[in-house]
């Protein structure tokens, strides 16, 4: 017979002679059993697909499974190569089968040197070769994850305070925990346990709170990845829901405080109770109310030290009898203690006294003319324009010392006061008044002095009183106010009340003014015409200029004798050349007025 050889060059020779068909010329050679097909690999898997070969007996290894189907050539040998991400073979597994079926081979996550491989994704190459050397390959993957979830991070939303390794929270503080598994198999599930309570499923990033009671609490978040690696996060916190304590001592109601003054706010030092979060170095805030404590919108200070005292520079614009102060002391978690004034107090402008002093000639009734032998009466008005009572404290509230020489004036008796008490000290020549002035009220004082009849010549007689004011009603006078003359004498020093006293001559009282003539002089340096009335006891003059039609084109008003006119209309414009009429009116120290005759004036520049 002839030999048969298969296409795979198998060495077995066999020939089967088939009978010739009828009438056939020759026989036909058939070669049965020739295998040209590779084994089939199917149903490939690795279960579990993720392992953690850490020796905890949970997913420490995987079983690689595959089915081999071969038609003719058994046995079939198989090889499993396990490669890392760099295509390096780390482990080779091999075996053979004599019949079709499933191959199950375990891998414990170790390399050929029996060392656990690093975490990562590993590919498998499965090769099956039949006895006819036909080969087939396949490649399922396996993830090795030997690392537990990590990178835990907790976030506090709301009140929290960290002091070293201690974390303080309130029972309302929201807490959430996050974590990740890096490049591992991914987090499969997490649980949360607070203190020794129940362990419940937890979704990372979800808020939870630590309930009361106050004190130390712990929570634990446990996360397991898809390779059954477990990571645990423990945190201890201290719950503090209790506010510190503080007591406001002043102002506590009933006080009267001058607006714009400095008032000491005092309190009992703020104190934290138990093992709370503690106080910062500046835990105090202060505010005030002007509606009896219904609201406290007005900030006095924030971030103040807890030293029991704050110097309040009170607002000068407040005028209220329903003022209260609130103190707030907060601990490091914002737990706040508050206390307010027990009752309303007054914050208003302090006592403020204005003073006027005027002189009247009691002899003649004149307020202008004073001569030797006359009596000058002074009228002083003290008015309380502030918001508090002007107190009657120890000592006088007003004094006026007659400082003119005793040879000139002598104080009279008979001083009066509309309220309170006025007196005179002969040794110090001082009038004194004791009394109080209500808000918006006033007191009128009168006292007098006599001008000695032997006075010769003209002198200024000036003096000034002093009011002493207790602006904040504390029993002592802080402010001194000098009297002011509302119609001061020309040339009088400062705000003193002054009069011109004219000594007697041979004329009669109030009839000493005499005018003997009028002198007009051209003053070249000033380009002005000087008018000077001649006579005795002339105090001032008034120059008037008229047109020939009687129209007044200029008036100087009462001016000093010897007035210089620049030939203008009083508004800076020169009057035209021409003929004019003028008259000069003269007034004496006794108030008497005389007028010169009308005279003609020719202006020709």
PDB file of C-alpha atoms in Angstrom, residues 147-365:
ATOM      1  CA  UNK A 147      -4.117  48.169  49.545  1.00  0.00           C
ATOM      2  CA  UNK A 148      -7.014  49.244  51.757  1.00  0.00           C
ATOM      3  CA  UNK A 149      -8.974  52.447  51.069  1.00  0.00           C
ATOM      4  CA  UNK A 150      -7.147  55.467  52.490  1.00  0.00           C
ATOM      5  CA  UNK A 151      -6.828  59.254  52.152  1.00  0.00           C
ATOM      6  CA  UNK A 152      -9.617  59.828  54.626  1.00  0.00           C
ATOM      7  CA  UNK A 153     -10.603  63.443  55.165  1.00  0.00           C
ATOM      8  CA  UNK A 154     -13.275  64.865  57.402  1.00  0.00           C
ATOM      9  CA  UNK A 155     -14.972  68.224  56.867  1.00  0.00           C
ATOM     10  CA  UNK A 156     -16.828  70.235  59.513  1.00  0.00           C
ATOM     11  CA  UNK A 157     -19.575  72.573  58.340  1.00  0.00           C
ATOM     12  CA  UNK A 158     -20.668  74.990  61.032  1.00  0.00           C
ATOM     13  CA  UNK A 159     -19.199  75.640  64.446  1.00  0.00           C
ATOM     14  CA  UNK A 160     -15.921  73.852  65.087  1.00  0.00           C
ATOM     15  CA  UNK A 161     -12.702  74.671  66.868  1.00  0.00           C
ATOM     16  CA  UNK A 162      -9.402  72.819  66.793  1.00  0.00           C
ATOM     17  CA  UNK A 163      -6.988  73.090  69.692  1.00  0.00           C
ATOM     18  CA  UNK A 164      -3.936  70.973  69.028  1.00  0.00           C
ATOM     19  CA  UNK A 165      -5.239  67.456  68.459  1.00  0.00           C
ATOM     20  CA  UNK A 166      -8.614  68.159  70.102  1.00  0.00           C
ATOM     21  CA  UNK A 167     -11.619  69.021  67.950  1.00  0.00           C
ATOM     22  CA  UNK A 168     -14.637  70.795  69.466  1.00  0.00           C
ATOM     23  CA  UNK A 169     -18.028  70.780  67.738  1.00  0.00           C
ATOM     24  CA  UNK A 170     -21.635  71.541  68.530  1.00  0.00           C
ATOM     25  CA  UNK A 171     -24.390  68.964  68.294  1.00  0.00           C
ATOM     26  CA  UNK A 172     -25.588  70.857  65.214  1.00  0.00           C
ATOM     27  CA  UNK A 173     -22.211  70.828  63.450  1.00  0.00           C
ATOM     28  CA  UNK A 174     -22.356  68.913  60.159  1.00  0.00           C
ATOM     29  CA  UNK A 175     -19.562  66.391  59.604  1.00  0.00           C
ATOM     30  CA  UNK A 176     -18.774  64.408  56.483  1.00  0.00           C
ATOM     31  CA  UNK A 177     -15.968  62.013  55.623  1.00  0.00           C
ATOM     32  CA  UNK A 178     -14.376  61.333  52.250  1.00  0.00           C
ATOM     33  CA  UNK A 179     -11.839  58.695  51.175  1.00  0.00           C
ATOM     34  CA  UNK A 180     -10.484  57.076  48.011  1.00  0.00           C
ATOM     35  CA  UNK A 181      -8.813  53.839  46.962  1.00  0.00           C
ATOM     36  CA  UNK A 182      -6.131  55.408  44.828  1.00  0.00           C
ATOM     37  CA  UNK A 183      -5.403  53.210  41.802  1.00  0.00           C
ATOM     38  CA  UNK A 184      -6.921  50.187  43.507  1.00  0.00           C
ATOM     39  CA  UNK A 185     -10.081  48.302  42.827  1.00  0.00           C
ATOM     40  CA  UNK A 186     -12.371  51.067  44.055  1.00  0.00           C
ATOM     41  CA  UNK A 187     -14.413  51.472  47.231  1.00  0.00           C
ATOM     42  CA  UNK A 188     -17.329  49.067  47.367  1.00  0.00           C
ATOM     43  CA  UNK A 189     -19.049  50.103  50.616  1.00  0.00           C
ATOM     44  CA  UNK A 190     -18.650  52.093  53.852  1.00  0.00           C
ATOM     45  CA  UNK A 191     -20.203  52.060  57.308  1.00  0.00           C
ATOM     46  CA  UNK A 192     -20.511  54.658  60.088  1.00  0.00           C
ATOM     47  CA  UNK A 193     -20.566  54.011  63.803  1.00  0.00           C
ATOM     48  CA  UNK A 194     -20.969  56.800  66.405  1.00  0.00           C
ATOM     49  CA  UNK A 195     -19.645  55.947  69.844  1.00  0.00           C
ATOM     50  CA  UNK A 196     -20.710  52.349  70.566  1.00  0.00           C
ATOM     51  CA  UNK A 197     -23.973  52.672  68.682  1.00  0.00           C
ATOM     52  CA  UNK A 198     -25.235  50.746  65.697  1.00  0.00           C
ATOM     53  CA  UNK A 199     -23.078  50.383  62.602  1.00  0.00           C
ATOM     54  CA  UNK A 200     -24.959  51.709  59.586  1.00  0.00           C
ATOM     55  CA  UNK A 201     -24.224  51.952  55.903  1.00  0.00           C
ATOM     56  CA  UNK A 202     -22.585  55.267  55.050  1.00  0.00           C
ATOM     57  CA  UNK A 203     -22.197  57.116  51.766  1.00  0.00           C
ATOM     58  CA  UNK A 204     -18.951  59.051  51.627  1.00  0.00           C
ATOM     59  CA  UNK A 205     -19.459  62.829  51.655  1.00  0.00           C
ATOM     60  CA  UNK A 206     -22.840  62.628  53.409  1.00  0.00           C
ATOM     61  CA  UNK A 207     -23.327  64.941  56.409  1.00  0.00           C
ATOM     62  CA  UNK A 208     -24.003  63.604  59.892  1.00  0.00           C
ATOM     63  CA  UNK A 209     -23.981  65.145  63.378  1.00  0.00           C
ATOM     64  CA  UNK A 210     -22.808  64.036  66.798  1.00  0.00           C
ATOM     65  CA  UNK A 211     -25.747  64.112  69.199  1.00  0.00           C
ATOM     66  CA  UNK A 212     -25.773  65.265  72.805  1.00  0.00           C
ATOM     67  CA  UNK A 213     -24.902  64.852  75.626  1.00  0.00           C
ATOM     68  CA  UNK A 214     -21.938  67.178  75.762  1.00  0.00           C
ATOM     69  CA  UNK A 215     -18.492  65.751  76.194  1.00  0.00           C
ATOM     70  CA  UNK A 216     -16.196  63.397  74.348  1.00  0.00           C
ATOM     71  CA  UNK A 217     -17.596  61.334  71.460  1.00  0.00           C
ATOM     72  CA  UNK A 218     -16.036  59.210  68.737  1.00  0.00           C
ATOM     73  CA  UNK A 219     -17.093  58.139  65.292  1.00  0.00           C
ATOM     74  CA  UNK A 220     -15.657  55.475  62.996  1.00  0.00           C
ATOM     75  CA  UNK A 221     -15.955  55.193  59.217  1.00  0.00           C
ATOM     76  CA  UNK A 222     -14.994  51.808  57.746  1.00  0.00           C
ATOM     77  CA  UNK A 223     -14.631  51.391  53.974  1.00  0.00           C
ATOM     78  CA  UNK A 224     -14.076  48.153  52.021  1.00  0.00           C
ATOM     79  CA  UNK A 225     -12.824  48.095  48.442  1.00  0.00           C
ATOM     80  CA  UNK A 226     -13.721  45.635  45.709  1.00  0.00           C
ATOM     81  CA  UNK A 227     -10.784  43.428  46.717  1.00  0.00           C
ATOM     82  CA  UNK A 228     -12.199  43.209  50.265  1.00  0.00           C
ATOM     83  CA  UNK A 229      -9.400  45.375  51.680  1.00  0.00           C
ATOM     84  CA  UNK A 230     -10.757  47.329  54.654  1.00  0.00           C
ATOM     85  CA  UNK A 231      -9.646  50.791  55.862  1.00  0.00           C
ATOM     86  CA  UNK A 232     -10.808  52.430  59.079  1.00  0.00           C
ATOM     87  CA  UNK A 233     -10.992  56.139  60.024  1.00  0.00           C
ATOM     88  CA  UNK A 234     -11.450  57.049  63.701  1.00  0.00           C
ATOM     89  CA  UNK A 235     -12.075  60.561  65.037  1.00  0.00           C
ATOM     90  CA  UNK A 236     -12.732  61.820  68.553  1.00  0.00           C
ATOM     91  CA  UNK A 237     -14.568  65.132  69.075  1.00  0.00           C
ATOM     92  CA  UNK A 238     -15.869  67.046  72.070  1.00  0.00           C
ATOM     93  CA  UNK A 239     -19.429  68.334  71.872  1.00  0.00           C
ATOM     94  CA  UNK A 240     -19.911  71.758  73.495  1.00  0.00           C
ATOM     95  CA  UNK A 241     -23.365  73.351  73.348  1.00  0.00           C
ATOM     96  CA  UNK A 242     -23.121  75.367  76.568  1.00  0.00           C
ATOM     97  CA  UNK A 243     -22.579  79.121  76.506  1.00  0.00           C
ATOM     98  CA  UNK A 244     -20.217  80.770  78.988  1.00  0.00           C
ATOM     99  CA  UNK A 245     -21.594  83.026  81.714  1.00  0.00           C
ATOM    100  CA  UNK A 246     -21.297  86.819  82.017  1.00  0.00           C
ATOM    101  CA  UNK A 247     -22.992  89.505  84.128  1.00  0.00           C
ATOM    102  CA  UNK A 248     -23.253  93.198  83.236  1.00  0.00           C
ATOM    103  CA  UNK A 249     -22.702  95.389  86.295  1.00  0.00           C
ATOM    104  CA  UNK A 250     -22.807  98.925  84.866  1.00  0.00           C
ATOM    105  CA  UNK A 251     -24.674 100.719  83.484  1.00  0.00           C
ATOM    106  CA  UNK A 252     -27.445  98.657  85.043  1.00  0.00           C
ATOM    107  CA  UNK A 253     -30.343 101.130  85.022  1.00  0.00           C
ATOM    108  CA  UNK A 254     -31.189 104.458  86.580  1.00  0.00           C
ATOM    109  CA  UNK A 255     -27.958 106.199  85.608  1.00  0.00           C
ATOM    110  CA  UNK A 256     -27.874 109.595  83.938  1.00  0.00           C
ATOM    111  CA  UNK A 257     -25.012 109.786  81.469  1.00  0.00           C
ATOM    112  CA  UNK A 258     -23.979 112.863  79.539  1.00  0.00           C
ATOM    113  CA  UNK A 259     -23.999 112.226  75.798  1.00  0.00           C
ATOM    114  CA  UNK A 260     -20.474 112.559  74.463  1.00  0.00           C
ATOM    115  CA  UNK A 261     -18.837 111.734  77.792  1.00  0.00           C
ATOM    116  CA  UNK A 262     -16.795 108.635  78.649  1.00  0.00           C
ATOM    117  CA  UNK A 263     -18.594 106.088  80.806  1.00  0.00           C
ATOM    118  CA  UNK A 264     -17.087 102.845  82.183  1.00  0.00           C
ATOM    119  CA  UNK A 265     -18.981  99.690  81.176  1.00  0.00           C
ATOM    120  CA  UNK A 266     -18.214  97.019  83.780  1.00  0.00           C
ATOM    121  CA  UNK A 267     -18.971  93.303  83.939  1.00  0.00           C
ATOM    122  CA  UNK A 268     -18.131  90.189  85.912  1.00  0.00           C
ATOM    123  CA  UNK A 269     -15.484  88.323  83.954  1.00  0.00           C
ATOM    124  CA  UNK A 270     -16.925  85.950  81.376  1.00  0.00           C
ATOM    125  CA  UNK A 271     -16.277  82.325  82.345  1.00  0.00           C
ATOM    126  CA  UNK A 272     -16.492  79.006  80.471  1.00  0.00           C
ATOM    127  CA  UNK A 273     -18.091  76.075  82.254  1.00  0.00           C
ATOM    128  CA  UNK A 274     -16.769  72.522  82.305  1.00  0.00           C
ATOM    129  CA  UNK A 275     -14.484  71.258  79.561  1.00  0.00           C
ATOM    130  CA  UNK A 276     -15.852  73.523  76.872  1.00  0.00           C
ATOM    131  CA  UNK A 277     -14.067  74.947  73.874  1.00  0.00           C
ATOM    132  CA  UNK A 278     -12.744  77.893  75.883  1.00  0.00           C
ATOM    133  CA  UNK A 279     -12.697  81.626  75.246  1.00  0.00           C
ATOM    134  CA  UNK A 280     -10.614  83.528  72.753  1.00  0.00           C
ATOM    135  CA  UNK A 281      -8.496  86.467  73.924  1.00  0.00           C
ATOM    136  CA  UNK A 282     -11.144  88.900  72.670  1.00  0.00           C
ATOM    137  CA  UNK A 283     -14.579  87.327  73.283  1.00  0.00           C
ATOM    138  CA  UNK A 284     -16.547  90.429  74.294  1.00  0.00           C
ATOM    139  CA  UNK A 285     -19.018  92.418  72.159  1.00  0.00           C
ATOM    140  CA  UNK A 286     -20.983  95.448  73.386  1.00  0.00           C
ATOM    141  CA  UNK A 287     -24.020  97.215  71.937  1.00  0.00           C
ATOM    142  CA  UNK A 288     -26.751  99.561  73.113  1.00  0.00           C
ATOM    143  CA  UNK A 289     -30.482 100.065  72.689  1.00  0.00           C
ATOM    144  CA  UNK A 290     -32.547 103.240  72.693  1.00  0.00           C
ATOM    145  CA  UNK A 291     -35.920 101.450  72.767  1.00  0.00           C
ATOM    146  CA  UNK A 292     -35.770  99.954  76.229  1.00  0.00           C
ATOM    147  CA  UNK A 293     -33.964  96.792  75.141  1.00  0.00           C
ATOM    148  CA  UNK A 294     -36.339  95.702  72.380  1.00  0.00           C
ATOM    149  CA  UNK A 295     -33.459  95.854  69.898  1.00  0.00           C
ATOM    150  CA  UNK A 296     -29.730  96.462  70.155  1.00  0.00           C
ATOM    151  CA  UNK A 297     -28.709  97.699  66.695  1.00  0.00           C
ATOM    152  CA  UNK A 298     -25.996 100.072  67.859  1.00  0.00           C
ATOM    153  CA  UNK A 299     -22.525  98.553  68.105  1.00  0.00           C
ATOM    154  CA  UNK A 300     -20.274  99.884  70.844  1.00  0.00           C
ATOM    155  CA  UNK A 301     -17.344  97.498  70.396  1.00  0.00           C
ATOM    156  CA  UNK A 302     -16.489  93.998  69.183  1.00  0.00           C
ATOM    157  CA  UNK A 303     -13.501  91.775  69.792  1.00  0.00           C
ATOM    158  CA  UNK A 304     -12.779  93.234  73.217  1.00  0.00           C
ATOM    159  CA  UNK A 305     -10.675  91.641  75.920  1.00  0.00           C
ATOM    160  CA  UNK A 306     -12.440  89.920  78.788  1.00  0.00           C
ATOM    161  CA  UNK A 307     -10.987  92.272  81.411  1.00  0.00           C
ATOM    162  CA  UNK A 308     -14.221  93.483  83.007  1.00  0.00           C
ATOM    163  CA  UNK A 309     -13.958  97.108  81.884  1.00  0.00           C
ATOM    164  CA  UNK A 310     -14.553  99.115  78.714  1.00  0.00           C
ATOM    165  CA  UNK A 311     -14.352 102.914  78.504  1.00  0.00           C
ATOM    166  CA  UNK A 312     -17.379 103.850  76.428  1.00  0.00           C
ATOM    167  CA  UNK A 313     -17.068 107.095  74.500  1.00  0.00           C
ATOM    168  CA  UNK A 314     -20.812 107.714  74.447  1.00  0.00           C
ATOM    169  CA  UNK A 315     -22.357 109.179  71.273  1.00  0.00           C
ATOM    170  CA  UNK A 316     -22.991 112.896  71.544  1.00  0.00           C
ATOM    171  CA  UNK A 317     -26.064 112.727  69.285  1.00  0.00           C
ATOM    172  CA  UNK A 318     -28.199 110.434  71.493  1.00  0.00           C
ATOM    173  CA  UNK A 319     -30.928 111.934  73.672  1.00  0.00           C
ATOM    174  CA  UNK A 320     -32.978 109.116  75.207  1.00  0.00           C
ATOM    175  CA  UNK A 321     -34.296 107.959  78.560  1.00  0.00           C
ATOM    176  CA  UNK A 322     -34.723 104.341  77.363  1.00  0.00           C
ATOM    177  CA  UNK A 323     -31.109 103.311  76.857  1.00  0.00           C
ATOM    178  CA  UNK A 324     -29.746  99.879  77.787  1.00  0.00           C
ATOM    179  CA  UNK A 325     -26.416  98.166  77.176  1.00  0.00           C
ATOM    180  CA  UNK A 326     -25.968  94.530  76.139  1.00  0.00           C
ATOM    181  CA  UNK A 327     -22.826  92.481  76.645  1.00  0.00           C
ATOM    182  CA  UNK A 328     -22.201  89.299  74.646  1.00  0.00           C
ATOM    183  CA  UNK A 329     -19.467  86.804  75.471  1.00  0.00           C
ATOM    184  CA  UNK A 330     -18.831  84.006  72.960  1.00  0.00           C
ATOM    185  CA  UNK A 331     -16.711  80.891  73.325  1.00  0.00           C
ATOM    186  CA  UNK A 332     -14.608  79.457  70.525  1.00  0.00           C
ATOM    187  CA  UNK A 333     -17.632  77.613  69.088  1.00  0.00           C
ATOM    188  CA  UNK A 334     -19.830  80.708  69.065  1.00  0.00           C
ATOM    189  CA  UNK A 335     -21.917  79.677  72.074  1.00  0.00           C
ATOM    190  CA  UNK A 336     -22.894  83.114  73.350  1.00  0.00           C
ATOM    191  CA  UNK A 337     -23.828  84.389  76.786  1.00  0.00           C
ATOM    192  CA  UNK A 338     -25.660  87.709  77.012  1.00  0.00           C
ATOM    193  CA  UNK A 339     -26.710  90.111  79.719  1.00  0.00           C
ATOM    194  CA  UNK A 340     -28.317  93.531  79.533  1.00  0.00           C
ATOM    195  CA  UNK A 341     -28.915  96.469  81.810  1.00  0.00           C
ATOM    196  CA  UNK A 342     -31.643  95.577  84.302  1.00  0.00           C
ATOM    197  CA  UNK A 343     -33.482  98.835  83.646  1.00  0.00           C
ATOM    198  CA  UNK A 344     -33.377 101.887  81.405  1.00  0.00           C
ATOM    199  CA  UNK A 345     -30.888 104.673  81.926  1.00  0.00           C
ATOM    200  CA  UNK A 346     -30.668 108.163  80.457  1.00  0.00           C
ATOM    201  CA  UNK A 347     -28.170 109.192  77.817  1.00  0.00           C
ATOM    202  CA  UNK A 348     -28.673 112.856  77.009  1.00  0.00           C
ATOM    203  CA  UNK A 349     -26.772 116.076  76.438  1.00  0.00           C
ATOM    204  CA  UNK A 350     -25.372 117.301  79.745  1.00  0.00           C
ATOM    205  CA  UNK A 351     -26.233 120.479  81.558  1.00  0.00           C
ATOM    206  CA  UNK A 352     -25.099 123.415  79.427  1.00  0.00           C
ATOM    207  CA  UNK A 353     -25.433 126.946  80.755  1.00  0.00           C
ATOM    208  CA  UNK A 354     -25.302 130.110  78.673  1.00  0.00           C
ATOM    209  CA  UNK A 355     -24.774 133.444  80.365  1.00  0.00           C
ATOM    210  CA  UNK A 356     -25.491 137.043  79.430  1.00  0.00           C
ATOM    211  CA  UNK A 357     -24.649 140.175  81.373  1.00  0.00           C
ATOM    212  CA  UNK A 358     -25.853 143.679  80.591  1.00  0.00           C
ATOM    213  CA  UNK A 359     -25.473 147.020  82.331  1.00  0.00           C
ATOM    214  CA  UNK A 360     -28.214 149.588  83.023  1.00  0.00           C
ATOM    215  CA  UNK A 361     -27.898 153.079  84.524  1.00  0.00           C
ATOM    216  CA  UNK A 362     -30.276 152.911  87.499  1.00  0.00           C
ATOM    217  CA  UNK A 363     -29.987 156.649  87.930  1.00  0.00           C
ATOM    218  CA  UNK A 364     -31.194 157.608  84.459  1.00  0.00           C
ATOM    219  CA  UNK A 365     -32.461 154.360  82.930  1.00  0.00           C
TER     220      UNK A 365
END
